[in-house]
Coordinates of C-alpha atoms in Angstrom, one line a residue:
M1074 CA 48.8 98.2 179.7
N1075 CA 45.0 98.3 178.9
T1076 CA 45.4 102.6 177.6
G1077 CA 47.2 101.3 174.2
A1078 CA 50.7 100.9 173.3
D1079 CA 52.4 102.7 176.4
S1080 CA 50.1 105.6 176.4
S1081 CA 51.9 106.6 173.1
H1082 CA 50.1 107.4 170.0
L1083 CA 52.6 105.0 167.0
C1084 CA 55.0 102.8 168.0
L1085 CA 57.0 100.7 166.4
V1086 CA 57.5 96.3 167.4
L1087 CA 60.8 95.3 166.6
G1088 CA 62.2 91.5 166.5
G1089 CA 63.2 88.1 164.7
A1090 CA 61.3 85.7 163.2
R1091 CA 59.5 83.7 166.1
S1092 CA 61.0 87.1 168.5
G1093 CA 56.9 87.8 170.3
K1094 CA 57.0 90.9 168.5
S1095 CA 53.3 90.1 167.0
K1096 CA 52.5 89.1 171.4
L1097 CA 54.3 92.5 172.3
A1098 CA 52.6 95.0 170.1
F1099 CA 49.5 93.0 171.3
M1100 CA 50.1 93.4 174.8
L1101 CA 51.3 97.5 173.8
A1102 CA 47.5 98.0 172.2
G1103 CA 45.7 96.5 175.0
Q1104 CA 41.7 96.1 175.5
V1105 CA 40.8 100.1 174.0
V1106 CA 37.7 99.3 172.1
P1107 CA 37.3 99.9 168.8
K1108 CA 40.2 98.5 167.9
A1109 CA 41.4 97.2 164.8
F1110 CA 44.5 94.6 163.0
V1111 CA 45.9 95.5 159.6
A1112 CA 47.0 92.1 158.0
T1113 CA 49.9 93.1 155.1
G1114 CA 50.4 89.7 154.7
E1115 CA 49.6 87.1 152.0
A1116 CA 48.9 83.6 151.6
G1117 CA 50.8 82.8 148.0
D1118 CA 51.2 79.4 149.8
E1119 CA 49.9 76.7 151.6
E1120 CA 52.6 77.2 154.7
M1121 CA 51.6 80.8 154.1
A1122 CA 48.3 80.4 154.7
A1123 CA 48.6 78.5 157.6
R1124 CA 50.3 81.2 159.3
I1125 CA 47.8 83.4 158.1
R1126 CA 45.2 80.9 159.5
K1127 CA 47.2 80.6 162.9
H1128 CA 47.2 84.0 163.6
Q1129 CA 43.5 84.0 163.0
E1130 CA 43.2 81.9 165.1
D1131 CA 44.6 83.4 168.0
R1132 CA 43.8 86.9 167.6
D1133 CA 40.8 88.3 170.2
P1134 CA 37.4 88.6 168.0
A1135 CA 36.7 92.4 168.8
W1136 CA 40.1 92.9 166.8
E1137 CA 37.9 93.6 163.7
T1138 CA 40.3 92.0 160.5
R1139 CA 41.4 94.3 157.9
E1140 CA 43.5 92.5 154.7
I1141 CA 45.8 95.7 152.6
P1142 CA 49.0 94.4 151.2
I1143 CA 49.6 97.5 149.6
D1144 CA 47.1 100.3 150.8
V1145 CA 47.5 100.5 154.1
S1146 CA 48.3 105.0 154.4
G1147 CA 45.5 104.7 152.3
W1148 CA 43.0 102.9 154.7
L1149 CA 44.1 104.7 157.6
K1150 CA 42.8 107.6 156.2
T1151 CA 40.1 106.7 155.4
H1152 CA 39.4 104.4 157.7
G1153 CA 41.8 105.3 160.4
A1154 CA 39.5 107.7 163.1
A1155 CA 37.0 105.1 163.7
Y1156 CA 39.3 103.6 165.3
K1157 CA 41.2 103.1 168.9
T1158 CA 43.8 101.3 168.5
I1159 CA 45.3 99.5 165.0
I1160 CA 47.4 97.2 164.9
V1161 CA 49.9 97.4 161.5
D1162 CA 51.3 93.8 161.2
C1163 CA 53.7 93.2 158.8
L1164 CA 55.8 96.3 157.9
T1165 CA 58.1 94.1 156.5
L1166 CA 55.6 91.7 154.5
W1167 CA 54.0 95.8 153.0
L1168 CA 57.6 96.5 152.1
S1169 CA 57.5 93.2 150.5
N1170 CA 54.2 93.6 148.8
L1171 CA 54.9 97.0 147.4
L1172 CA 58.4 95.4 145.4
S1173 CA 56.6 93.1 143.9
S1174 CA 54.0 95.6 143.1
G1175 CA 56.7 96.6 140.8
I1176 CA 57.4 100.4 143.4
Q1177 CA 61.3 100.7 143.0
A1178 CA 63.2 100.5 146.2
S1179 CA 64.2 103.8 145.6
Q1180 CA 60.4 104.9 146.0
I1181 CA 59.8 102.9 149.4
P1182 CA 61.7 106.3 151.7
V1183 CA 58.5 108.3 150.0
Y1184 CA 56.1 105.1 151.1
T1185 CA 57.5 105.0 154.6
D1186 CA 56.9 109.4 154.8
E1187 CA 53.3 108.7 153.1
L1188 CA 53.3 105.6 156.0
M1189 CA 54.0 107.6 158.8
Q1190 CA 52.3 110.9 157.8
A1191 CA 49.0 108.6 157.6
A1192 CA 49.4 107.4 160.9
R1193 CA 49.7 110.4 162.8
M1194 CA 46.6 111.1 161.3
V1195 CA 45.1 108.6 163.3
P1196 CA 43.6 110.1 166.1
G1197 CA 44.6 106.5 168.4
T1198 CA 47.0 104.8 168.7
V1199 CA 48.7 103.0 166.5
V1200 CA 51.7 99.7 167.0
L1201 CA 53.6 98.6 163.6
V1202 CA 55.3 95.5 163.5
S1203 CA 58.8 94.9 161.3
N1204 CA 61.0 92.0 161.1
E1205 CA 64.4 93.6 162.2
M1206 CA 66.6 92.2 159.6
G1207 CA 69.7 94.0 159.8
M1208 CA 71.5 91.4 163.1
G1209 CA 71.5 87.8 160.4
I1210 CA 74.0 86.5 158.4
V1211 CA 74.9 88.8 155.5
P1212 CA 72.2 87.7 152.6
G1213 CA 74.1 85.1 149.6
D1214 CA 72.6 87.4 146.2
A1215 CA 72.4 90.6 145.9
M1216 CA 68.5 90.9 145.9
T1217 CA 68.1 89.8 149.2
R1218 CA 71.0 91.5 150.7
Q1219 CA 68.6 94.9 149.0
F1220 CA 65.9 93.5 150.7
R1221 CA 67.4 93.7 154.0
D1222 CA 69.4 97.4 153.5
V1223 CA 65.9 99.4 152.5
A1224 CA 63.8 97.1 155.1
G1225 CA 66.7 98.5 157.3
I1226 CA 66.5 102.3 156.2
M1227 CA 62.9 102.0 156.6
N1228 CA 63.0 100.2 159.8
Q1229 CA 64.9 103.4 160.8
R1230 CA 62.0 105.7 158.9
V1231 CA 59.7 104.7 160.9
A1232 CA 61.6 104.2 164.2
A1233 CA 62.6 108.1 163.9
A1234 CA 58.8 109.3 163.7
A1235 CA 57.7 106.8 166.7
D1236 CA 56.1 107.8 169.6
A1237 CA 58.2 104.3 170.8
V1238 CA 60.1 101.8 169.6
Y1239 CA 60.0 97.6 171.2
V1240 CA 62.3 95.4 170.1
S1241 CA 61.3 91.6 171.0
V1242 CA 64.2 89.0 171.7
S1243 CA 63.0 85.8 172.3
G1244 CA 59.3 86.3 173.7
L1245 CA 61.4 89.6 176.5
P1246 CA 60.4 92.8 175.7
V1247 CA 62.9 95.6 175.1
K1248 CA 62.1 99.2 174.9
L1249 CA 64.4 101.8 173.0
K1250 CA 62.3 104.9 172.7

C-alpha cells in the first residue's frame, strides 16, 4: 500500500491502548513523500515523555514531525498542502488538550467539524488516529465518563466524514468503511 490510505483521501484508524493503531496508520500512509507526522501528545510526566521518545525512535526519519497539541486545524490549513501524506496521532490526546485548555465539552463537535473541514482541504492523504474508548468498563467517576462520551461523539463525527475507517484489535486491522 504505497499510494496512501488504501487510496482514500481521509482515513480514520481506531483502536484501544497498544492495539497497533499507530502501526496500522503508518502502513496505510505508505511511502509517499513528503510526509508529516502531527503529534498531539505532550510530555506531562516522565512516562509520557518515554512514550513519545519511543515513538520518535521507531518513526522513519523521512517523516517530518510537527508537535501540534491544540491547533491541528490551523496547521492543516496553513501547511497541509505541502505534504502528500499526513498522520495525526492522536485525536484523543487532542481532545484532552482542548478540554484542558478550557474548551467546553459542548464545543467539541464544532472543533471536530473544523478539523474535518481542514483535513478535507489537504490535497494529499490524511490518516487520523484515535482511541476507541467505548468498549471498556463504565468509568467510575463522572469526569471520566464525560470524557469517554465526548470522545465517542468525536469519533462518530470523524468516522462519518472519513472515506475509510479501520479498527485495530490486537494488531489486526479490520476495515469498517
